[in-house]
Short mmCIF file of C-alpha atoms in Angstrom, two decimals:
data_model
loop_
_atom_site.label_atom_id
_atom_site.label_comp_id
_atom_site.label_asym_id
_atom_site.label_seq_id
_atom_site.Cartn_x
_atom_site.Cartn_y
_atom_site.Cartn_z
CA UNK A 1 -30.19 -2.57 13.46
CA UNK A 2 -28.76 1.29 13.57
CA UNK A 3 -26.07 1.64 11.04
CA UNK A 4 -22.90 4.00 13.02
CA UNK A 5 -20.57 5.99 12.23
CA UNK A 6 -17.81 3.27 11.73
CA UNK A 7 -20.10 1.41 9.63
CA UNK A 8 -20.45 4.07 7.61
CA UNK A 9 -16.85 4.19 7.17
CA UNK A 10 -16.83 0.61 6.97
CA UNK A 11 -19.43 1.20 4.05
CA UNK A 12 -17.01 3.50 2.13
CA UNK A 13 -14.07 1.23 2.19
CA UNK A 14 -16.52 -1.25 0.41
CA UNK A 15 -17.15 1.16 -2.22
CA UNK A 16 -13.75 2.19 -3.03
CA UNK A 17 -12.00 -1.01 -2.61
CA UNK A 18 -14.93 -3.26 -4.14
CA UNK A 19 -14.16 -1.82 -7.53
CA UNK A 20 -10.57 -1.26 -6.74
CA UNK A 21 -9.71 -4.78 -6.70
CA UNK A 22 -10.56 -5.66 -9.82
CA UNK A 23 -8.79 -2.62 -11.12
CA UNK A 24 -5.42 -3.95 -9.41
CA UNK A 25 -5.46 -7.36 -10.47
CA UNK A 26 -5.90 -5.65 -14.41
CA UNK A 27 -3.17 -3.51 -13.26
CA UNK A 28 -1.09 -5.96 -12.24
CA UNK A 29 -1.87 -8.45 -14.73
CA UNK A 30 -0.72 -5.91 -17.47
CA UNK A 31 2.51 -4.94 -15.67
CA UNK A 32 3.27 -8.46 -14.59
CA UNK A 33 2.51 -10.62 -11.38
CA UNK A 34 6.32 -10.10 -10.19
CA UNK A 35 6.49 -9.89 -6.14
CA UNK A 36 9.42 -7.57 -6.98
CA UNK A 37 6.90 -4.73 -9.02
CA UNK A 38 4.95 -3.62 -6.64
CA UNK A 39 1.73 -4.24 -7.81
CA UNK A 40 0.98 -7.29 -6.20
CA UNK A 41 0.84 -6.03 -3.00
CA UNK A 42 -2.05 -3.26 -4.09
CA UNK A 43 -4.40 -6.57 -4.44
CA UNK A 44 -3.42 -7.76 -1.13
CA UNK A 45 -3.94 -4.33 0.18
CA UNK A 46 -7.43 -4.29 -1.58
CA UNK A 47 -8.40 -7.89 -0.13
CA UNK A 48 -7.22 -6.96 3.31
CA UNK A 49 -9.54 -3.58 3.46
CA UNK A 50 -12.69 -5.42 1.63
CA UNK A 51 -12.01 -8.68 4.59
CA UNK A 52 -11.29 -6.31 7.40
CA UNK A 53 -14.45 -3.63 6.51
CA UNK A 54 -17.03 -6.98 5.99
CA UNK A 55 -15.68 -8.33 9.58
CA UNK A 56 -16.71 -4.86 11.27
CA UNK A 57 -20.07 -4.58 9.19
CA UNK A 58 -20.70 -8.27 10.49
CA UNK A 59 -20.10 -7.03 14.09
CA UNK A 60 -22.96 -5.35 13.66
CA UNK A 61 -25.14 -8.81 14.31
CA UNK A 62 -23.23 -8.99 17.18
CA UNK A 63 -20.12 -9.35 19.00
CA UNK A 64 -17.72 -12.66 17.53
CA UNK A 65 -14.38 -12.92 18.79
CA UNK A 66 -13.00 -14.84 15.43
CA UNK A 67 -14.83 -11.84 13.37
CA UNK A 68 -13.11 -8.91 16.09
CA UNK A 69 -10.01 -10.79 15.57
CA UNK A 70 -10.30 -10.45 11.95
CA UNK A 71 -11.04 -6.90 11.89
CA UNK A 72 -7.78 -5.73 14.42
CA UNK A 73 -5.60 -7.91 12.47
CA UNK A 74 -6.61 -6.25 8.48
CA UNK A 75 -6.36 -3.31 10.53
CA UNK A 76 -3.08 -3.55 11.83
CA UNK A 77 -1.53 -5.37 8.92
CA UNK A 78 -2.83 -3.49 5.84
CA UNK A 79 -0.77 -0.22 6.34
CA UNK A 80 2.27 -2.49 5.89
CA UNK A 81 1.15 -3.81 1.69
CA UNK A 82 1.47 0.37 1.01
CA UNK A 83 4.74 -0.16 2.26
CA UNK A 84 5.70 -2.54 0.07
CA UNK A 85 3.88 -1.52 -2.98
CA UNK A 86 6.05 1.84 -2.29
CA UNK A 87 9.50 -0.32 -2.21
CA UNK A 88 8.74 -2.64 -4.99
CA UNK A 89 7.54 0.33 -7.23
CA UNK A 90 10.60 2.19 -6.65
CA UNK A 91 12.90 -0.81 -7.15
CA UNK A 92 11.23 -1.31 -10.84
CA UNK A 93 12.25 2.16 -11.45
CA UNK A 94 15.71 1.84 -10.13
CA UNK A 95 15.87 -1.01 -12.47
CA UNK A 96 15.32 1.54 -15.57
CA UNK A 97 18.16 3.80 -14.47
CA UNK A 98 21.35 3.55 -16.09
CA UNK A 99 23.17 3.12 -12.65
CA UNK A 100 20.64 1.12 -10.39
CA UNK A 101 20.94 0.88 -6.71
CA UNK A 102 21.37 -2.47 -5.74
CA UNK A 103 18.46 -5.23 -5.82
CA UNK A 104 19.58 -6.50 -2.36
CA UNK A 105 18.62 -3.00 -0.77
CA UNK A 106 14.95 -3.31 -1.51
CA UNK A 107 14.86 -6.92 -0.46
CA UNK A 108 16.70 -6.14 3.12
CA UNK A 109 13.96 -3.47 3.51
CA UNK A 110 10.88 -6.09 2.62
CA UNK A 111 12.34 -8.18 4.74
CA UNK A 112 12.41 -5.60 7.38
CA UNK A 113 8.96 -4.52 6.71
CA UNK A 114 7.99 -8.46 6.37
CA UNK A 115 8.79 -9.07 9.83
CA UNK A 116 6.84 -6.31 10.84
CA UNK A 117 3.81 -8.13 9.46
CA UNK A 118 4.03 -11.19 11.00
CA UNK A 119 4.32 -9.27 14.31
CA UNK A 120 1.23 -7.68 13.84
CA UNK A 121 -0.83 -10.61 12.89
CA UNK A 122 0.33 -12.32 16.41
CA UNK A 123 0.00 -8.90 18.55
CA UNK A 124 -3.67 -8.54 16.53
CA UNK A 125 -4.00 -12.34 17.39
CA UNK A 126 -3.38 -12.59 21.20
CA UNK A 127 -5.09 -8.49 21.83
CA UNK A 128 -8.65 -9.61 19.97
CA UNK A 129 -8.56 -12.84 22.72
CA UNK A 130 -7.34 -11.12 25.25
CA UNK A 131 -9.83 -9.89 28.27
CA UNK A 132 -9.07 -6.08 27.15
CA UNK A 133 -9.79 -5.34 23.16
CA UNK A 134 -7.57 -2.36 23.73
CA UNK A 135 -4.57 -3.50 25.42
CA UNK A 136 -2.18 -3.34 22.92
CA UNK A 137 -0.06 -6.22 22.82
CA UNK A 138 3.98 -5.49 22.68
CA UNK A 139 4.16 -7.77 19.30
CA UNK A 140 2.08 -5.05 17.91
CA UNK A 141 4.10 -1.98 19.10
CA UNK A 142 6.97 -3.96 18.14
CA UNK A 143 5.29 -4.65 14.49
CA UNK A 144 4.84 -0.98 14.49
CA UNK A 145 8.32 0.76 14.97
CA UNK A 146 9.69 -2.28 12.72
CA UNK A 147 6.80 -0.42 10.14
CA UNK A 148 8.31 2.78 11.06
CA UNK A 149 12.14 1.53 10.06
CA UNK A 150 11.15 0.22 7.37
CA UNK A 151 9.37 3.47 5.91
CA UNK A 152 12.33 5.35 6.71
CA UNK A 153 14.28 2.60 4.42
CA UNK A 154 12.00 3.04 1.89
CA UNK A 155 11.82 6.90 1.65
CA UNK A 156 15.87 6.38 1.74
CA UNK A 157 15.93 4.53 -0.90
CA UNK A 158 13.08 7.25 -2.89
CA UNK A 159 15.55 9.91 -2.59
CA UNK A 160 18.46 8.21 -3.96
CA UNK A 161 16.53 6.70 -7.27
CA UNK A 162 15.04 10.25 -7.63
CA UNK A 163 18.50 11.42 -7.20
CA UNK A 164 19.68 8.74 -9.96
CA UNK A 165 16.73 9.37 -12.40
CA UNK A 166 17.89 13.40 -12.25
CA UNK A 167 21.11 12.60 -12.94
CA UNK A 168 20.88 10.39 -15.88
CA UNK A 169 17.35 11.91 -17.22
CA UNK A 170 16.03 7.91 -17.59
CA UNK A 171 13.50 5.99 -15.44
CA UNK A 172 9.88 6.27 -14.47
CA UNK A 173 9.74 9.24 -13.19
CA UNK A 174 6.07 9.33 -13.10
CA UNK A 175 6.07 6.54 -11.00
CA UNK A 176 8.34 8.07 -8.69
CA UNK A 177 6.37 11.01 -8.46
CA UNK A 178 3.68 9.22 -7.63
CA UNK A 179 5.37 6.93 -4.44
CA UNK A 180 6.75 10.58 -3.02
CA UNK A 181 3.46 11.52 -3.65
CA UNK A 182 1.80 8.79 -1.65
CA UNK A 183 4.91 8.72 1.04
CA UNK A 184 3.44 11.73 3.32
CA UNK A 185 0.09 9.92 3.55
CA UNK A 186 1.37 6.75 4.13
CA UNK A 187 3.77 8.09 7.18
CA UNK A 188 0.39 9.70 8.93
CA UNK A 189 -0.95 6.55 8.70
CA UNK A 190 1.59 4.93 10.37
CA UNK A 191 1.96 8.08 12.68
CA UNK A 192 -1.50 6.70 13.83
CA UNK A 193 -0.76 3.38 14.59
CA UNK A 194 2.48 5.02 16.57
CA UNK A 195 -0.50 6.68 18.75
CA UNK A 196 -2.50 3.51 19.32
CA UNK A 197 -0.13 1.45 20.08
CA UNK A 198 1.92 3.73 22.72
CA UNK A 199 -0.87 6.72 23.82
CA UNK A 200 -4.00 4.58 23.79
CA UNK A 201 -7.69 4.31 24.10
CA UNK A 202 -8.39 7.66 21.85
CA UNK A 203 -6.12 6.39 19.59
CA UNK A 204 -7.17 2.77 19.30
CA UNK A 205 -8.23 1.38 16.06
CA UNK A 206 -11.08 -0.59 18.05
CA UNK A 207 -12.90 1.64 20.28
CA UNK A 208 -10.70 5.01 19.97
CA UNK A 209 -12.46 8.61 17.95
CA UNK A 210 -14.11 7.14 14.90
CA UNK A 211 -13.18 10.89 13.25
CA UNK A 212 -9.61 10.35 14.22
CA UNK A 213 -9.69 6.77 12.49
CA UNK A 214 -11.09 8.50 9.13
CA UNK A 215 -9.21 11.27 9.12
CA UNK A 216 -5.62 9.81 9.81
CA UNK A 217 -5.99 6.26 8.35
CA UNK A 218 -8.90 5.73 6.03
CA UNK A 219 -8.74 8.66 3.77
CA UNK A 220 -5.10 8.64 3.69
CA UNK A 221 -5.32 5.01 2.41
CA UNK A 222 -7.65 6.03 -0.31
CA UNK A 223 -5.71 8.82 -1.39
CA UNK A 224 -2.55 6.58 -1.37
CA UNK A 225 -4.34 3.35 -3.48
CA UNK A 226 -6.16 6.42 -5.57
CA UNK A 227 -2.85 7.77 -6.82
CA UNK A 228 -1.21 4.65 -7.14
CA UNK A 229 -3.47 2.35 -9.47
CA UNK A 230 -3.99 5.79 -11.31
CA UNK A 231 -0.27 6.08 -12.19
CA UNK A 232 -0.27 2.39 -13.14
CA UNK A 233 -2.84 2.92 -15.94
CA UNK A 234 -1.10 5.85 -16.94
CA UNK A 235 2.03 3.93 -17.48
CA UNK A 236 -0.11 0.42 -19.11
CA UNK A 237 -1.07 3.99 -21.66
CA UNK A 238 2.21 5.00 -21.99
CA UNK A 239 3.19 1.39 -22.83
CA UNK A 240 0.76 0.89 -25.15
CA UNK A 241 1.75 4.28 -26.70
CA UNK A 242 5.56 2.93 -26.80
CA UNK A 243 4.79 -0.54 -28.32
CA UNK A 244 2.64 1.37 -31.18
CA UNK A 245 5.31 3.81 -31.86
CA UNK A 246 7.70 0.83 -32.03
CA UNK A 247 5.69 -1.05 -34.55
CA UNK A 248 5.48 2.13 -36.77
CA UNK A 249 8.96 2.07 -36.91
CA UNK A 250 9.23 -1.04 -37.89
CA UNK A 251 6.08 -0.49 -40.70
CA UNK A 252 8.94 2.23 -42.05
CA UNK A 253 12.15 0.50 -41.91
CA UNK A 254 10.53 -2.20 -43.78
CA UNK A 255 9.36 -0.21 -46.36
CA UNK A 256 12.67 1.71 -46.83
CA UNK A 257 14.15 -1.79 -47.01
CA UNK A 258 11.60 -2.58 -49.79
CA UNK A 259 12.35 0.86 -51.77
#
């Protein structure tokens, strides 16, 4: 059994998103399970690249339509948890701003980019049963430009909570930093799905250039999930930091009530 080139890549998702899970969960767990904070949807993200790399490792024992089906659909749908990691991260730090943006902004664009995933999993459904693995199915290139809209929302609504924080000097501007950060990556990535979707075979997440695949999808992801769950323990530090500083405070007001 020859290992390829996309199991190699398969190989390194493993590694990075093996001990990455665990990390987001902690992450999570310490900034609270809300579907509104954003990072929730970095331990989907996680799951859906650990499921989706073990389907196209198992491939290599042969071809199995329900394990193909698996893989195009993680494929196909994964791109769209960055999304909404991005718009629930930048609602928490709207939240923090003295003038927030309202909460019904972020939810129309979830809802937008929710729709998109459901799409996806019926496009990546009906292609991996279909006689051709790489005809693209139009619920996918549908799924796709709805991806697209709602990554324009999203960077929309970046700009103007950057443009708050500024203003005001509050918020997390870290965290910011860190989505506008991750935004460029995250649009090649869905620059790539564009291509495989509407220019096909070369571009197909299937059967297309394995070096396109790494260079325009997988590496971007890393580099996106990288900068992320590193920002998040920077602000659990930062918290930490905060609640100690608070309870010194307290230590001294006590003992100036005492004196």
């Amino acid at each position: 059994m020859t290992v390829t080139y996309r199991n190699g890549i398969s190989i390194l998702e493993l590694l990075i998103y093996g001990p990455g899970l665990p990390l987001a969960n902690f992450i999570a767990y310490r900034h609270g399970f809300q579907w509104t904070g954003g990072w929730l949807f970095l331990i989907f993200f996680s799951i859906m690249r650990i499921v989706g790399a073990s389907s196209q490792l198992a491939l290599m024992g042969g071809f199995n339509l329900r394990v193909e089906e698996t893989y195009v659909v993680c494929s196909q749908v994964a791109p769209s948890f960055l999304i909404s990691a991005s718009i629930g991260l930048t609602g928490r730090a709207n939240q923090k701003t003295r003038t927030p943006l309202s909460s019904l902004l972020f939810r129309g664009v979830g809802l937008i980019n929710l729709s998109g995933v459901v799409l996806g999993i019926v496009g990546g459904a009906i292609q991996s049963s279909s006689s051709s693995i790489t005809t693209v199915q139009p619920e996918t290139k549908a799924g796709v430009l709805i991806f697209l809209a709602s990554r324009a929302g999203t960077c929309a609504l970046l700009i103007l909570t950057l443009l708050n924080t500024f203003r005001h000097g509050l918020g997390e501007r870290k965290l910011l930093y860190a989505v506008a950060f991750a935004a460029p990556f995250i649009l090649v990535r869905l620059v790539y799905s564009i291509l495989g979707s509407f220019r096909g075979r070369r571009w197909s997440i299937a059967t297309g250039s394995v070096t396109v695949f790494l260079v325009m999808a997988v590496l971007e992801e890393i580099i996106v999930i990288v900068v992320l769950l590193g920002t998040g323990l920077a602000l659990m530090r930062k918290d930490n930091n905060s609640t100690q500083d608070d309870g010194s405070n307290r230590d001294v007001g006590l003992a100036n009530l005492r004196a």
